[in-house]
Short mmCIF file of C-alpha atoms and ligand atoms in Angstrom, two decimals:
data_model
loop_
_atom_site.label_atom_id
_atom_site.label_comp_id
_atom_site.label_asym_id
_atom_site.label_seq_id
_atom_site.Cartn_x
_atom_site.Cartn_y
_atom_site.Cartn_z
CA MET A 16 -33.84 -25.16 -22.47
CA ALA A 17 -35.03 -26.45 -18.68
CA PHE A 18 -34.32 -29.64 -16.67
CA PRO A 19 -34.29 -32.02 -17.65
CA ILE A 20 -32.43 -31.15 -20.52
CA THR A 21 -30.10 -28.84 -19.11
CA ARG A 22 -28.42 -30.19 -15.87
CA LEU A 23 -25.09 -28.14 -15.05
CA ARG A 24 -23.87 -30.85 -12.66
CA ARG A 25 -23.02 -32.51 -15.69
CA LEU A 26 -19.47 -30.22 -15.91
CA ARG A 27 -19.38 -30.57 -12.98
CA HIS A 28 -18.72 -34.65 -12.07
CA THR A 29 -14.76 -35.01 -12.71
CA ASP A 30 -11.67 -32.78 -11.93
CA GLN A 31 -10.86 -33.31 -15.49
CA LEU A 32 -14.03 -31.51 -16.90
CA ARG A 33 -14.12 -29.05 -13.71
CA ASN A 34 -10.31 -28.21 -14.67
CA MET A 35 -11.25 -27.59 -18.81
CA VAL A 36 -14.20 -25.60 -18.40
CA ARG A 37 -12.71 -23.39 -15.16
CA GLU A 38 -13.18 -19.68 -16.22
CA THR A 39 -10.32 -18.00 -13.97
CA ARG A 40 -6.67 -19.42 -12.99
CA LEU A 41 -4.34 -18.35 -10.69
CA THR A 42 -0.77 -18.01 -11.57
CA PRO A 43 2.10 -17.23 -9.80
CA GLU A 44 2.66 -15.35 -13.00
CA GLY A 45 0.95 -12.44 -11.89
CA PHE A 46 2.03 -12.23 -8.09
CA VAL A 47 4.03 -9.35 -6.56
CA TYR A 48 5.69 -10.29 -2.81
CA PRO A 49 5.49 -7.78 -0.62
CA MET A 50 9.61 -7.34 1.41
CA PHE A 51 10.01 -4.34 4.37
CA ILE A 52 13.42 -4.33 4.60
CA CYS A 53 15.43 -2.63 8.02
CA PRO A 54 19.00 -1.98 8.93
CA GLY A 55 21.39 -4.03 10.43
CA GLU A 56 22.65 -7.84 9.59
CA GLY A 57 21.35 -11.39 9.73
CA LEU A 58 18.11 -9.82 10.98
CA ARG A 59 14.65 -11.72 10.37
CA LYS A 60 12.55 -10.62 12.55
CA GLU A 61 8.89 -11.37 12.12
CA VAL A 62 6.09 -9.18 12.44
CA ARG A 63 3.53 -9.39 15.66
CA SER A 64 0.08 -9.10 13.41
CA MET A 65 1.16 -10.41 10.54
CA PRO A 66 2.88 -14.09 11.54
CA GLY A 67 4.76 -15.97 8.62
CA VAL A 68 6.10 -11.90 7.63
CA PHE A 69 9.30 -10.50 8.58
CA ASN A 70 11.02 -7.39 8.77
CA LEU A 71 15.03 -8.21 6.56
CA SER A 72 17.77 -6.93 6.60
CA ILE A 73 19.55 -6.53 3.18
CA ASP A 74 21.64 -9.79 3.61
CA GLU A 75 18.51 -11.32 4.31
CA ALA A 76 16.40 -9.96 1.65
CA VAL A 77 18.86 -10.79 -0.77
CA LYS A 78 18.11 -14.70 0.08
CA GLU A 79 14.38 -14.37 0.00
CA ALA A 80 14.44 -12.44 -3.05
CA GLN A 81 16.34 -15.86 -4.53
CA GLU A 82 13.89 -17.83 -3.00
CA VAL A 83 10.66 -15.94 -4.87
CA HIS A 84 12.50 -16.04 -7.70
CA SER A 85 12.75 -19.80 -8.11
CA LEU A 86 9.42 -20.39 -7.26
CA GLY A 87 8.85 -18.19 -10.41
CA ILE A 88 7.28 -15.29 -8.80
CA PRO A 89 8.18 -12.55 -11.39
CA ALA A 90 8.51 -9.09 -8.88
CA VAL A 91 8.28 -8.48 -5.61
CA ILE A 92 7.86 -4.78 -3.75
CA LEU A 93 9.74 -2.97 -1.80
CA PHE A 94 9.34 -1.32 1.78
CA GLY A 95 11.96 0.71 3.69
CA LEU A 96 12.12 0.76 7.93
CA PRO A 97 14.93 3.72 7.95
CA GLU A 98 17.56 4.20 11.02
CA ASN A 99 16.30 7.92 11.44
CA LYS A 100 12.39 9.40 10.42
CA ASP A 101 12.55 13.76 10.12
CA GLU A 102 10.33 16.31 8.88
CA VAL A 103 11.34 15.54 4.94
CA ALA A 104 11.70 12.17 4.83
CA THR A 105 15.22 12.19 3.93
CA GLY A 106 15.35 8.29 4.02
CA ALA A 107 12.82 8.07 0.90
CA TRP A 108 14.97 9.90 -1.30
CA ALA A 109 18.75 9.59 0.11
CA ASP A 110 21.24 7.52 -2.71
CA ASP A 111 21.63 5.74 0.51
CA GLY A 112 18.69 5.01 1.56
CA ILE A 113 17.37 1.35 2.66
CA VAL A 114 15.56 1.06 0.01
CA GLN A 115 17.71 2.20 -2.30
CA GLN A 116 20.77 -0.05 -1.07
CA ALA A 117 18.24 -3.21 -0.97
CA SER A 118 17.60 -2.62 -4.61
CA ARG A 119 21.63 -2.29 -5.63
CA ALA A 120 21.87 -5.77 -3.71
CA ILE A 121 18.52 -7.25 -4.81
CA LYS A 122 19.46 -6.36 -8.21
CA ARG A 123 23.19 -7.48 -8.05
CA ALA A 124 22.25 -11.23 -6.91
CA VAL A 125 18.54 -11.83 -9.42
CA PRO A 126 19.33 -9.74 -11.93
CA ASN A 127 15.79 -11.11 -13.44
CA LEU A 128 13.51 -10.06 -10.54
CA ILE A 129 11.42 -7.02 -11.06
CA LEU A 130 11.55 -4.79 -8.08
CA MET A 131 8.72 -2.32 -7.73
CA GLY A 132 9.69 0.37 -5.06
CA ASP A 133 6.26 1.56 -2.90
CA VAL A 134 7.20 5.25 -3.17
CA CYS A 135 5.49 7.12 -0.09
CA LEU A 136 7.15 9.28 2.66
CA CYS A 137 5.47 7.81 5.98
CA GLU A 138 7.97 5.26 6.46
CA TYR A 139 10.56 8.17 6.44
CA MET A 140 8.76 10.54 8.00
CA SER A 141 8.57 11.97 12.24
CA HIS A 142 4.87 12.09 12.46
CA GLY A 143 4.36 8.67 10.39
CA HIS A 144 1.72 10.94 7.80
CA CYS A 145 2.13 10.37 3.54
CA GLY A 146 3.38 14.30 2.88
CA VAL A 147 4.44 17.31 4.44
CA VAL A 148 3.06 17.87 7.22
CA ARG A 149 1.78 21.60 8.55
CA LYS A 150 0.82 22.57 12.26
CA SER A 151 -1.08 25.73 13.11
CA PRO A 152 -0.27 27.31 16.04
CA PRO A 153 -2.93 27.35 19.00
CA PRO A 154 -5.49 28.69 18.08
CA GLN A 155 -6.05 32.48 19.57
CA SER A 156 -3.55 32.69 21.91
CA LEU A 157 -2.13 36.15 21.78
CA GLY A 158 -5.91 37.55 21.30
CA ALA A 159 -6.52 35.21 24.70
CA MET A 160 -3.97 36.91 26.35
CA ARG A 161 -5.01 40.44 25.30
CA ARG A 162 -8.60 39.42 26.74
CA ILE A 163 -7.19 38.11 29.88
CA MET A 164 -5.38 41.18 30.31
CA ALA A 165 -7.82 43.80 29.81
CA VAL A 166 -10.42 41.91 32.56
CA ASP A 167 -9.94 43.90 35.86
CA SER A 168 -11.60 41.94 38.24
CA PRO A 169 -10.08 38.97 39.86
CA GLY A 170 -12.76 36.64 39.16
CA GLU A 171 -13.55 37.81 35.23
CA LYS A 172 -10.07 37.55 35.19
CA MET A 173 -9.67 33.73 36.58
CA LYS A 174 -12.51 32.60 34.07
CA ALA A 175 -11.32 34.36 31.10
CA ILE A 176 -8.21 32.23 32.19
CA ASP A 177 -10.05 29.00 32.32
CA GLY A 178 -11.52 29.91 29.09
CA ALA A 179 -8.59 29.92 27.31
CA ALA A 180 -6.98 27.55 28.60
CA THR A 181 -9.68 24.96 27.58
CA VAL A 182 -9.24 25.90 23.96
CA ILE A 183 -5.38 25.70 24.31
CA THR A 184 -5.68 22.08 25.48
CA ALA A 185 -8.29 21.33 23.42
CA HIS A 186 -5.43 22.49 20.44
CA LEU A 187 -3.16 20.27 22.46
CA ALA A 188 -5.55 17.42 22.09
CA GLN A 189 -5.88 17.68 18.84
CA PRO A 190 -3.32 19.58 17.32
CA GLN A 191 -4.71 21.50 13.73
CA PHE A 192 -2.46 20.42 10.75
CA GLU A 193 -2.67 19.88 7.11
CA ILE A 194 -1.16 17.87 5.03
CA GLU A 195 0.44 19.77 2.23
CA ASN A 196 -0.09 18.39 -1.66
CA ASP A 197 1.90 20.07 -3.86
CA ALA A 198 5.23 20.82 -1.55
CA SER A 199 4.75 16.76 -0.74
CA LEU A 200 5.21 16.44 -5.03
CA GLU A 201 8.61 17.89 -4.57
CA LEU A 202 9.76 15.08 -2.16
CA LEU A 203 7.19 11.98 -3.95
CA ALA A 204 9.26 12.87 -7.41
CA ARG A 205 12.89 12.97 -6.51
CA THR A 206 12.07 9.86 -3.82
CA ALA A 207 11.02 8.10 -7.47
CA VAL A 208 14.09 9.05 -9.33
CA SER A 209 16.91 8.15 -6.40
CA LEU A 210 14.85 5.05 -6.65
CA THR A 211 15.37 4.28 -10.12
CA ARG A 212 18.49 4.75 -9.91
CA ALA A 213 19.33 2.31 -7.47
CA GLY A 214 17.72 0.39 -9.95
CA ILE A 215 13.70 -0.03 -9.21
CA ASP A 216 12.13 -1.30 -12.63
CA ILE A 217 8.84 -0.04 -11.37
CA ILE A 218 7.70 3.32 -9.54
CA ALA A 219 4.59 3.02 -7.27
CA PRO A 220 3.40 5.65 -5.33
CA SER A 221 1.14 4.56 -2.46
CA ASP A 222 0.70 8.31 -0.90
CA MET A 223 -2.76 9.32 -2.90
CA MET A 224 -2.05 12.82 -3.42
CA ASP A 225 -3.41 15.47 -6.16
CA GLY A 226 -1.43 14.94 -9.36
CA ARG A 227 1.56 12.90 -7.91
CA VAL A 228 2.00 10.89 -11.33
CA ALA A 229 2.42 13.46 -13.43
CA ALA A 230 5.06 14.73 -11.23
CA ILE A 231 6.69 11.35 -11.00
CA ARG A 232 6.24 10.91 -14.82
CA ARG A 233 8.36 14.56 -15.27
CA ALA A 234 11.07 13.83 -12.97
CA LEU A 235 11.66 10.34 -14.30
CA ASP A 236 11.62 11.44 -17.81
CA ASP A 237 14.50 15.28 -16.85
CA ALA A 238 16.50 12.00 -15.35
CA GLN A 239 16.05 10.35 -18.91
CA PHE A 240 14.14 7.44 -17.31
CA TYR A 241 11.90 7.40 -20.34
CA ASN A 242 11.57 3.69 -19.84
CA THR A 243 10.57 3.38 -16.17
CA PRO A 244 6.72 2.36 -16.02
CA ILE A 245 4.52 3.85 -13.10
CA LEU A 246 2.32 1.47 -10.98
CA SER A 247 -0.18 3.75 -9.48
CA TYR A 248 -2.24 3.04 -6.59
CA ALA A 249 -4.52 4.64 -8.26
CA ALA A 250 -7.38 4.08 -5.73
CA LYS A 251 -6.34 3.52 -2.29
CA PHE A 252 -8.77 3.99 0.19
CA ALA A 253 -8.66 4.40 3.95
CA SER A 254 -8.65 1.26 5.58
CA GLY A 255 -8.54 -0.43 8.80
CA PHE A 256 -7.50 -3.47 7.47
CA TYR A 257 -3.74 -1.16 6.80
CA GLY A 258 -3.41 -2.00 10.80
CA PRO A 259 -0.78 -4.94 10.44
CA PHE A 260 1.13 -3.03 7.94
CA ARG A 261 2.01 0.02 10.20
CA GLU A 262 3.61 -2.36 12.88
CA ALA A 263 5.46 -3.73 10.06
CA ALA A 264 6.24 -0.63 8.43
CA ASP A 265 6.26 1.09 11.40
CA SER A 266 4.24 4.09 9.86
CA ALA A 267 1.74 4.97 11.72
CA PRO A 268 0.53 8.14 11.58
CA GLN A 269 2.00 10.01 14.90
CA PHE A 270 -1.82 12.33 15.48
CA GLY A 271 -4.67 12.23 13.08
CA ASP A 272 -5.56 9.98 10.68
CA ARG A 273 -5.14 9.89 6.75
CA MET A 274 -9.17 10.46 6.01
CA SER A 275 -7.76 13.45 3.86
CA TYR A 276 -6.10 11.95 1.34
CA GLN A 277 -6.52 8.11 0.65
CA MET A 278 -10.26 7.87 0.02
CA ASP A 279 -14.15 7.06 1.80
CA GLY A 280 -14.66 3.74 1.47
CA ALA A 281 -18.01 4.72 0.27
CA ASN A 282 -17.01 6.10 -3.11
CA LEU A 283 -17.03 4.06 -6.44
CA ARG A 284 -17.90 6.85 -8.57
CA GLU A 285 -14.77 8.92 -7.19
CA ALA A 286 -12.51 5.83 -7.53
CA MET A 287 -12.94 5.95 -10.98
CA ARG A 288 -12.54 9.09 -11.36
CA GLU A 289 -9.18 8.93 -9.11
CA ILE A 290 -7.82 6.06 -11.76
CA GLU A 291 -8.88 8.01 -15.18
CA LEU A 292 -6.88 10.96 -14.03
CA ASP A 293 -3.89 9.06 -12.45
CA ILE A 294 -3.83 7.43 -16.40
CA GLU A 295 -3.87 11.08 -17.78
CA GLU A 296 -1.50 11.78 -15.92
CA GLY A 297 0.65 8.57 -17.27
CA ALA A 298 0.06 5.74 -15.31
CA ASP A 299 1.52 2.25 -17.42
CA MET A 300 -0.34 0.27 -14.87
CA ILE A 301 -3.54 1.27 -12.07
CA MET A 302 -4.16 -0.36 -8.21
CA VAL A 303 -7.02 -0.74 -5.98
CA LYS A 304 -6.29 -1.44 -2.92
CA PRO A 305 -7.19 -3.25 -0.56
CA ALA A 306 -8.79 -5.99 -2.51
CA MET A 307 -11.10 -8.13 -1.23
CA PRO A 308 -14.05 -5.41 0.80
CA TYR A 309 -13.08 -3.68 -2.45
CA LEU A 310 -13.92 -6.71 -5.16
CA ASP A 311 -17.03 -4.59 -6.83
CA VAL A 312 -14.17 -1.82 -7.47
CA ILE A 313 -11.43 -4.06 -9.03
CA ALA A 314 -14.57 -5.42 -11.08
CA ALA A 315 -15.64 -1.59 -12.30
CA ALA A 316 -12.27 -0.73 -13.15
CA ARG A 317 -11.44 -3.59 -15.04
CA ASP A 318 -14.76 -3.05 -16.90
CA ARG A 319 -14.21 0.49 -17.70
CA PHE A 320 -10.03 0.93 -18.07
CA ASP A 321 -7.88 -0.87 -20.57
CA LEU A 322 -4.69 -0.89 -18.63
CA PRO A 323 -3.46 -3.58 -16.88
CA LEU A 324 -5.12 -3.89 -13.20
CA ALA A 325 -3.46 -4.39 -10.02
CA ALA A 326 -4.36 -4.91 -6.47
CA TYR A 327 -3.08 -4.95 -3.39
CA GLN A 328 -4.15 -7.97 -0.53
CA VAL A 329 -3.13 -5.83 2.65
CA SER A 330 -2.19 -6.47 5.35
CA GLY A 331 -5.31 -6.93 7.41
CA GLU A 332 -6.97 -9.37 4.61
CA TYR A 333 -3.75 -11.98 5.41
CA ALA A 334 -4.00 -11.31 9.03
CA MET A 335 -7.50 -12.53 9.46
CA ILE A 336 -7.02 -15.66 7.49
CA GLU A 337 -4.09 -16.46 9.93
CA ALA A 338 -5.78 -15.90 12.98
CA ALA A 339 -8.90 -17.64 12.00
CA ALA A 340 -6.39 -20.77 10.83
CA ARG A 341 -4.42 -20.43 13.43
CA ASN A 342 -7.55 -20.98 15.68
CA GLY A 343 -8.78 -23.92 13.47
CA TRP A 344 -11.86 -22.39 12.76
CA ILE A 345 -11.03 -22.71 8.79
CA GLU A 346 -8.67 -24.09 6.12
CA ARG A 347 -5.67 -21.79 5.48
CA ASP A 348 -4.54 -23.04 2.38
CA ARG A 349 -8.20 -23.63 0.97
CA VAL A 350 -9.23 -19.55 1.94
CA MET A 351 -6.02 -18.74 0.51
CA LEU A 352 -6.38 -19.48 -3.03
CA GLU A 353 -10.32 -19.06 -2.43
CA SER A 354 -9.37 -15.29 -1.40
CA LEU A 355 -6.28 -14.46 -4.20
CA LEU A 356 -9.02 -16.56 -7.09
CA SER A 357 -11.79 -13.90 -6.11
CA ILE A 358 -9.16 -11.03 -6.65
CA ARG A 359 -8.36 -12.30 -9.98
CA ARG A 360 -11.91 -13.30 -11.24
CA ALA A 361 -12.90 -9.04 -10.19
CA GLY A 362 -10.43 -8.44 -12.65
CA ALA A 363 -6.60 -7.92 -11.03
CA SER A 364 -4.48 -10.06 -13.29
CA ILE A 365 -2.15 -8.37 -10.87
CA ILE A 366 -1.76 -9.47 -6.87
CA LEU A 367 0.92 -7.81 -4.36
CA THR A 368 -0.15 -10.11 -1.85
CA TYR A 369 1.98 -11.81 1.06
CA TYR A 370 0.55 -15.08 0.63
CA ALA A 371 2.50 -14.83 -3.09
CA LYS A 372 5.54 -17.13 -1.77
CA GLU A 373 3.04 -20.09 -0.13
CA ALA A 374 0.20 -19.81 -3.33
CA ALA A 375 3.48 -20.44 -5.76
CA ARG A 376 4.24 -23.30 -3.57
CA LEU A 377 0.87 -24.77 -3.72
CA LEU A 378 0.19 -24.21 -7.46
CA ALA A 379 3.00 -25.29 -8.64
ZN1 LIG B 611 2.24 6.82 3.15
#
């Protein structure tokens, strides 16, 4: 039946009609608010590239958690900025780690707020990578020395020295290194157990090492935390949209990039394989990150898998909206809600977002 019998505008005529036929609804019950915990007291330090988002000392984080809870948001996810970093990410798994301390304090003050613990090593590693790094020595330095020694003519010797120096300089400028998958698993599992012991309710591994979900599940079960669910960052893409987060969590890699463990943004089928493997390994919920540039991945995951599906509206998505709004180029509240609605419509029922508090206020 076509026009003039059918007129789709009939159902758009009033607020009440539009409300009744709305297909997707945004409610705070699906929001998770990310928080960055730093050492100190009475500290609220705004992240330069994420206006409205703060590094919080534990006492301030407790206040923030109370506010989050009072707005009807069920959960927060905690990230830590440790006092010290090293090569084995001690701050991630130490009993008195910054997130462990914060989680005890928040649990005491707001027992009904769900605490998610992001499990990764990058914030706690001196090199800023998400796993254990093995650096290789400068290539062929011994061989080069022998060749130089073996040359007789001074001119040839200088040439040989120049050649070796070029190779070594290139190596120093771009050191060869490897993120060691299996060695990282042990530290990630240890972190998960330590966080759970401190009161974290849901373990959320974000490192993208192969086999981490199984390793974490095994370690949690060994420690008798059978009922602690795992929300795996199953399809986490290597993305430029993480820029502001790295300032917020002080976790930028000191060398290289994360392309060898995070996913290539071009790959949808591989994302489905990542998710499938995490489910086989024991994930209870799955996540796609970032959200808006990967709505098709969210929709495909929703179509294919039956687990609760989360999406992370990342720092760059937030920063873009904030920047444009501050310039008067877009209507902030409207775009904020529309961006969240798009993620919900694509199929994510849980949304991790820096807008959780403000969206909850607008939706109340
Ligand atoms: Zn990481």
